[in-house]
Amino acid sequence: MTELRKDFSEAMQAVNGVVLGKKKQVRLAFAALLAGGHLLIEDLPGVGKTVLVQALAKVCGLTFQRLQFTSDLLPADIIGAVVYERQKELFTFRPGPLFAQLVLADEVNRATPRTQSALLEALEEHRVTVDGQTYDLPEPFFVIATQNPAHQIGTYPLPESQLDRFLMRLELGYPDPKAERDLLAGGDRRLLLKDLLPRLNSTSLSQCRQQAARLHVAGPLLDYLQELLKSSRECGTFQRGLSPRAGLALLAAARAWAWLDGVDFVRPEDLQAVFSAVAAHRLETADGSASAPLLKQLLASVPLP
Amino acid sequence: METLTPLARRWLMTALSTVLLPHLLVLPWWFAVFTVIALGLGWGRSFVGFPRLHRFLKYLLFLIALLGFFVTFGFPAGRSSGSALLVLMAALKPLEIEQPKNARHLLLLSYFLVAAYFFSYQEIAAALWMFFAVFLITSAFTALEEGEESFFSSRIMTPALILLSASVPVALVLFLLFPRLPGPLWSFPEERRVAVTGLPEELEMGSISRLVRSSKVALRAEFDGLLPEPEKLYWRGPVFSLFDGRTWRRSKDLATGSRPALSHSTPLQPYTVTLEAHHQPWLLALDPPFSPPPNTSLSAAREVLLERPLHKIYRYRMATAETFQWLEKDLPEASLSMVTQTAVRRNPRSFELGRSWAALGLGDEALVNRLLELFRQAPFRYTLEPPAPRASGPVDGFLFQSRAGFCEHYAGAAAFLLRAAGLPTRVVAGYLGGEIHPLGGYLVVRQYSAHAWVEVHIKDKGWVRVDPTAAVAPERVEFGIAAAFPESDNFFTLREGAGVDWLRKLGQYRDLAEFYWNYWVLGYGPKLQNLLLGRFGLLKLNMWIATLIGLPFMALILGFVILKIVGLEKVPPEVRFYRYYCRRWARRGQPRKLSETPTAYAQRLARARPEEAQRAGEVASLYLRLRYGKERVSVPHLKKLRSLCRR
């Protein structure tokens, strides 16, 4: 167990070497990977979303595909299509770019809702169906979608119901001055990526996932989680409270977070650490403002016994 | 699994031995021996290296105890047998106790065993012993919890002292205010009593003189007016009308038969008696008894009878009169045959003597004088140790051989002779005299004042008291028993303190304390409670009102206890300790925020007080492990957390 965790933290460190000053976000991304959930990164272009994802793919030793979403992208373009092979005289399925262990769906809100739906269904089911034939997606299957803030022109924001297919939503934000200085002084990030070595592979990753999923959760922690859920439903700041699925997501993320810390049970701080990232995109504030600061208030208002 | 430390076991045994000691004194001897052996084995186990008893040996001991119990008591349902069984099993229990949990159960039972003292003892000394025993039991509880090294540790005994002193006011309030019911709430089947000092149920030669060796208090009396003269203080007890030649018995028929009426010609003299429990149905009353207390009855032989034997101290008011007359002077036919019946076969010579007096043709009173004349003559002696008579009949033996005896010899012989002479006669047992307490002003009557006399039915006069002892030893009647046996008897000279003043004083104070104990503690019933509460201007506590007040109160307590057990929030110990820790920091200006995790809090504390950083970290990680961790909370961990949180 310790061996695995060592590999894992080395992988995390390697990513931090490339993506500077984003320790918390990197760790959350790894937690999402561990918890078997998908990740949505929402921020302005050029803050390092793509670099983060590429670094992640590299150190984890996963097959990587990048999907640039545009408004004219069709579902078949990502899933793949059945084509006629003239030599063999039969129709064969040619898998699309989705058939990879780590998929970067870049600027997912630029695509039409139709294409978005095709992607999100694949996220949920871990398989795709084309012409009545079902094809399993590879394992592990981890999608990181990036999204530009909705107010940019020519975007189709993801609907609420589909947002909660993502385990977490991260915002990278601008780097702090020191990190930015290092970034500017350092070499090209893309070159650094090339030098990254894989620290993990799909088998070790799935072992880590299993360990994290088995982490002990005590009754008092569940009490606390339920209090949080209840409070989100009753406090009145949000249009709708957190769903039971959100509760499960919180638990899975907290387990992964705790596993990263090397403890064998989930502590309240694990839950608090992942709370905002897991819950923010599932909640719509009553007045349409950003939910993250409100979530901080909520977290502070629920007493931890 | 936790095991009992030797020290904790020693405390358990100390408490248990103290609790059981008073029980041993009232149990049959083999019980006591068995219990001592079992306790000894239990003590042995508190020393390292003492072998653990084999399972079969334990079963054997248990079976012996059970067998002995059933042989002694049969299949009983009574309080003394019940507590005897408890005592036996409690003494055996330490042999199989390995865990503190079981020791706690035994200690809880010990509290009950302490309460069971009251079945056998009601003295001040017993109450003091109870306090001591309760203190030891409570200390033993602490000894089970604390990992102390030394037996006489203040950490073991101080909590018990605090608890005990805190409970005294509560006990006092409950004692004074808890509604007193006129009768017992429940009753036990009545039991055979063993070895109680007091007037006998049947009178034989020697049954009174046995009592004279005891200075136990029989009763105390307070008089509203002046005290009657000592020679008039005839405390009337059981009346014996049946004689079989050896033993005088009470007549059960007379207990219910019609009784002749009595009138007094001088004013009634009321008095109050506090009678010690003597386990007999009769009350003691000055002769002649007037205005018997409610719930008693006067028998045809003018005994004051309760409905059932008296098992606890009893306080009642009665009256007597200096002079009185019988309104019906004739004896009813039914009782006549009884009070003239003689047993000729056993005592033929005495019978002949009585018959010869009848032949003289004297009047009733002259006959009585003839009898007293006989006793006044020389060879008759008044003694506590009459030689054993050789004749078959006790009356013959006394009158014609030993001619030495105590009051019951004289009374028995007189009654027999007078019956033979044709006069209806009966024997009365009771006490004569008493001592005035110099400090309390009340009269103390002790067992050594036990006495027996006769009553003769004289034509035109009715029943008349005749005391043959007055003829042979007039000083007994006038000056009390000690005067009748001047220097010859060690018992009476020693009892007087042999001139040691402070010893006598001490005895007086003891008796005074006992008197007030009897009055205020043992005699604290509904009447006294009403009196007391009335004096303090409180409501006149009628039993029903009290019950109405008391019941909701009890229901409240009961409900609270039930809620406490089944419902409400059950705060686990680790949370309690941690909250305590947080409160302590809050007092030092660092309160934990509502949603702050223990880790975050510890980090904040460490920043504020770097010297406390290590402990704060330890507390947080241990608390997290205990509360959210995988393994079950264990006692050593809890103890560690507690000590971390308290320091």
CSV table of C-alpha atoms in Angstrom, one decimal, chain B residues 286-456:
chain,number,residue,atom,x,y,z
B,286,LEU,CA,-49.1,-0.7,83.4
B,287,ASP,CA,-51.5,-2.7,85.5
B,288,PRO,CA,-54.4,-2.0,85.2
B,289,PRO,CA,-54.4,-1.1,81.5
B,290,PHE,CA,-56.8,1.5,80.3
B,291,SER,CA,-57.6,3.1,76.9
B,292,PRO,CA,-55.5,0.7,74.8
B,293,PRO,CA,-54.1,2.3,71.6
B,294,PRO,CA,-56.1,1.9,68.3
B,295,ASN,CA,-55.5,-1.2,66.3
B,296,THR,CA,-55.0,-3.2,69.4
B,297,SER,CA,-57.5,-5.3,71.4
B,298,LEU,CA,-57.9,-6.2,75.0
B,299,SER,CA,-58.2,-9.9,75.6
B,300,ALA,CA,-60.4,-11.5,78.2
B,301,ALA,CA,-57.3,-11.8,80.3
B,302,ARG,CA,-56.7,-8.1,79.8
B,303,GLU,CA,-53.7,-8.5,77.6
B,304,VAL,CA,-53.2,-5.7,75.2
B,305,LEU,CA,-52.7,-7.5,71.9
B,306,LEU,CA,-51.6,-6.4,68.4
B,307,GLU,CA,-53.0,-8.2,65.3
B,308,ARG,CA,-49.6,-9.6,64.5
B,309,PRO,CA,-46.2,-10.0,66.3
B,310,LEU,CA,-44.3,-6.8,66.8
B,311,HIS,CA,-41.2,-6.8,64.5
B,312,LYS,CA,-40.2,-3.3,64.9
B,313,ILE,CA,-39.9,-0.7,67.5
B,314,TYR,CA,-43.4,0.6,68.5
B,315,ARG,CA,-44.6,3.7,70.2
B,316,TYR,CA,-48.0,4.0,71.7
B,317,ARG,CA,-50.0,5.9,74.3
B,318,MET,CA,-51.9,4.2,77.1
B,319,ALA,CA,-53.2,5.1,80.6
B,320,THR,CA,-53.4,3.5,83.9
B,321,ALA,CA,-55.2,4.3,87.2
B,322,GLU,CA,-54.3,4.1,90.8
B,323,THR,CA,-57.5,2.4,92.0
B,324,PHE,CA,-60.1,0.5,90.0
B,325,GLN,CA,-63.0,-1.8,90.3
B,326,TRP,CA,-64.3,-4.7,88.3
B,327,LEU,CA,-67.9,-4.0,87.3
B,328,GLU,CA,-68.7,-7.7,86.9
B,329,LYS,CA,-67.4,-9.6,89.8
B,330,ASP,CA,-68.3,-13.1,88.7
B,331,LEU,CA,-66.2,-15.2,86.5
B,332,PRO,CA,-67.9,-16.6,83.4
B,333,GLU,CA,-68.3,-20.4,83.4
B,334,ALA,CA,-66.0,-21.0,80.5
B,335,SER,CA,-63.0,-19.3,82.0
B,336,LEU,CA,-63.7,-20.7,85.5
B,337,SER,CA,-62.8,-24.2,84.5
B,338,MET,CA,-59.6,-23.0,82.9
B,339,VAL,CA,-58.3,-20.9,85.7
B,340,THR,CA,-58.9,-23.6,88.4
B,341,GLN,CA,-57.6,-26.5,86.4
B,342,THR,CA,-54.6,-28.2,88.0
B,343,ALA,CA,-52.3,-31.0,87.0
B,344,VAL,CA,-52.4,-33.2,89.9
B,345,ARG,CA,-50.4,-36.1,88.5
B,346,ARG,CA,-47.1,-34.2,88.3
B,347,ASN,CA,-47.3,-32.4,91.6
B,348,PRO,CA,-49.3,-34.5,94.0
B,349,ARG,CA,-47.8,-33.2,97.3
B,350,SER,CA,-48.4,-29.6,96.4
B,351,PHE,CA,-51.9,-30.4,95.4
B,352,GLU,CA,-52.5,-32.1,98.7
B,353,LEU,CA,-51.2,-29.0,100.5
B,354,GLY,CA,-53.6,-26.8,98.6
B,355,ARG,CA,-56.4,-29.2,99.2
B,356,SER,CA,-55.7,-29.1,102.9
B,357,TRP,CA,-56.0,-25.3,102.9
B,358,ALA,CA,-59.3,-25.5,101.3
B,359,ALA,CA,-60.4,-27.9,104.0
B,360,LEU,CA,-59.6,-25.2,106.6
B,361,GLY,CA,-62.7,-23.3,105.4
B,362,LEU,CA,-60.9,-19.9,105.3
B,363,GLY,CA,-62.2,-17.0,103.2
B,364,ASP,CA,-60.6,-16.1,99.8
B,365,GLU,CA,-58.3,-13.4,101.2
B,366,ALA,CA,-57.3,-15.4,104.2
B,367,LEU,CA,-56.3,-18.2,101.9
B,368,VAL,CA,-54.0,-15.8,100.0
B,369,ASN,CA,-52.5,-14.6,103.3
B,370,ARG,CA,-51.9,-18.2,104.2
B,371,LEU,CA,-50.0,-18.7,101.1
B,372,LEU,CA,-47.9,-15.5,101.5
B,373,GLU,CA,-47.2,-16.6,105.1
B,374,LEU,CA,-45.8,-19.9,103.7
B,375,PHE,CA,-43.3,-18.1,101.5
B,376,ARG,CA,-42.2,-15.7,104.3
B,377,GLN,CA,-41.1,-18.6,106.4
B,378,ALA,CA,-37.4,-19.3,106.7
B,379,PRO,CA,-36.3,-22.0,104.2
B,380,PHE,CA,-37.6,-20.1,101.2
B,381,ARG,CA,-34.9,-18.1,99.4
B,382,TYR,CA,-35.0,-15.7,96.5
B,383,THR,CA,-32.2,-16.6,94.2
B,384,LEU,CA,-31.3,-16.4,90.5
B,385,GLU,CA,-29.7,-19.8,90.5
B,386,PRO,CA,-32.1,-22.3,92.0
B,387,PRO,CA,-30.8,-25.9,92.4
B,388,ALA,CA,-32.2,-28.3,89.9
B,389,PRO,CA,-35.3,-29.9,91.5
B,390,ARG,CA,-35.3,-33.7,91.6
B,391,ALA,CA,-39.0,-34.3,91.8
B,392,SER,CA,-40.9,-35.0,88.7
B,393,GLY,CA,-43.2,-32.0,89.1
B,394,PRO,CA,-41.6,-28.5,89.2
B,395,VAL,CA,-44.0,-27.2,91.8
B,396,ASP,CA,-43.3,-30.2,94.1
B,397,GLY,CA,-39.6,-29.8,93.5
B,398,PHE,CA,-39.7,-26.2,94.4
B,399,LEU,CA,-42.0,-26.3,97.4
B,400,PHE,CA,-40.6,-29.4,99.1
B,401,GLN,CA,-37.0,-29.8,97.9
B,402,SER,CA,-35.2,-26.7,96.8
B,403,ARG,CA,-37.3,-24.0,98.4
B,404,ALA,CA,-35.2,-21.5,96.5
B,405,GLY,CA,-36.2,-19.8,93.3
B,406,PHE,CA,-36.9,-16.7,91.3
B,407,CYS,CA,-40.2,-14.9,90.8
B,408,GLU,CA,-41.5,-17.4,88.3
B,409,HIS,CA,-41.0,-20.2,90.8
B,410,TYR,CA,-43.0,-18.3,93.4
B,411,ALA,CA,-45.6,-17.2,91.0
B,412,GLY,CA,-46.0,-20.6,89.5
B,413,ALA,CA,-46.2,-22.4,92.9
B,414,ALA,CA,-48.6,-19.8,94.3
B,415,ALA,CA,-50.9,-20.1,91.4
B,416,PHE,CA,-50.8,-23.9,91.7
B,417,LEU,CA,-51.5,-23.9,95.4
B,418,LEU,CA,-54.3,-21.4,95.2
B,419,ARG,CA,-55.9,-23.3,92.4
B,420,ALA,CA,-55.7,-26.5,94.5
B,421,ALA,CA,-57.3,-24.6,97.3
B,422,GLY,CA,-60.1,-23.7,94.9
B,423,LEU,CA,-59.3,-20.2,94.0
B,424,PRO,CA,-59.3,-19.1,90.3
B,425,THR,CA,-55.7,-18.0,89.6
B,426,ARG,CA,-53.5,-17.0,86.7
B,427,VAL,CA,-49.9,-16.1,86.2
B,428,VAL,CA,-48.9,-12.8,84.7
B,429,ALA,CA,-45.5,-12.1,83.2
B,430,GLY,CA,-44.1,-8.7,82.6
B,431,TYR,CA,-41.7,-6.2,84.1
B,432,LEU,CA,-41.5,-4.7,87.5
B,433,GLY,CA,-40.1,-1.2,88.1
B,434,GLY,CA,-37.6,0.5,85.9
B,435,GLU,CA,-35.0,3.2,86.2
B,436,ILE,CA,-35.5,6.9,85.7
B,437,HIS,CA,-33.1,8.3,83.3
B,438,PRO,CA,-31.4,11.3,85.1
B,439,LEU,CA,-31.0,13.3,81.9
B,440,GLY,CA,-34.0,12.3,79.8
B,441,GLY,CA,-36.5,12.1,82.6
B,442,TYR,CA,-38.1,9.0,81.2
B,443,LEU,CA,-38.3,5.5,82.6
B,444,VAL,CA,-36.1,2.8,81.2
B,445,VAL,CA,-37.2,-0.8,81.8
B,446,ARG,CA,-34.6,-3.4,81.0
B,447,GLN,CA,-34.9,-7.1,80.5
B,448,TYR,CA,-33.5,-7.8,84.0
B,449,SER,CA,-36.6,-6.2,85.5
B,450,ALA,CA,-38.6,-9.1,84.1
B,451,HIS,CA,-41.0,-10.4,86.6
B,452,ALA,CA,-43.9,-12.8,87.1
B,453,TRP,CA,-46.8,-12.6,89.5
B,454,VAL,CA,-50.2,-14.0,90.0
B,455,GLU,CA,-53.7,-12.7,89.8
B,456,VAL,CA,-56.4,-14.3,92.0
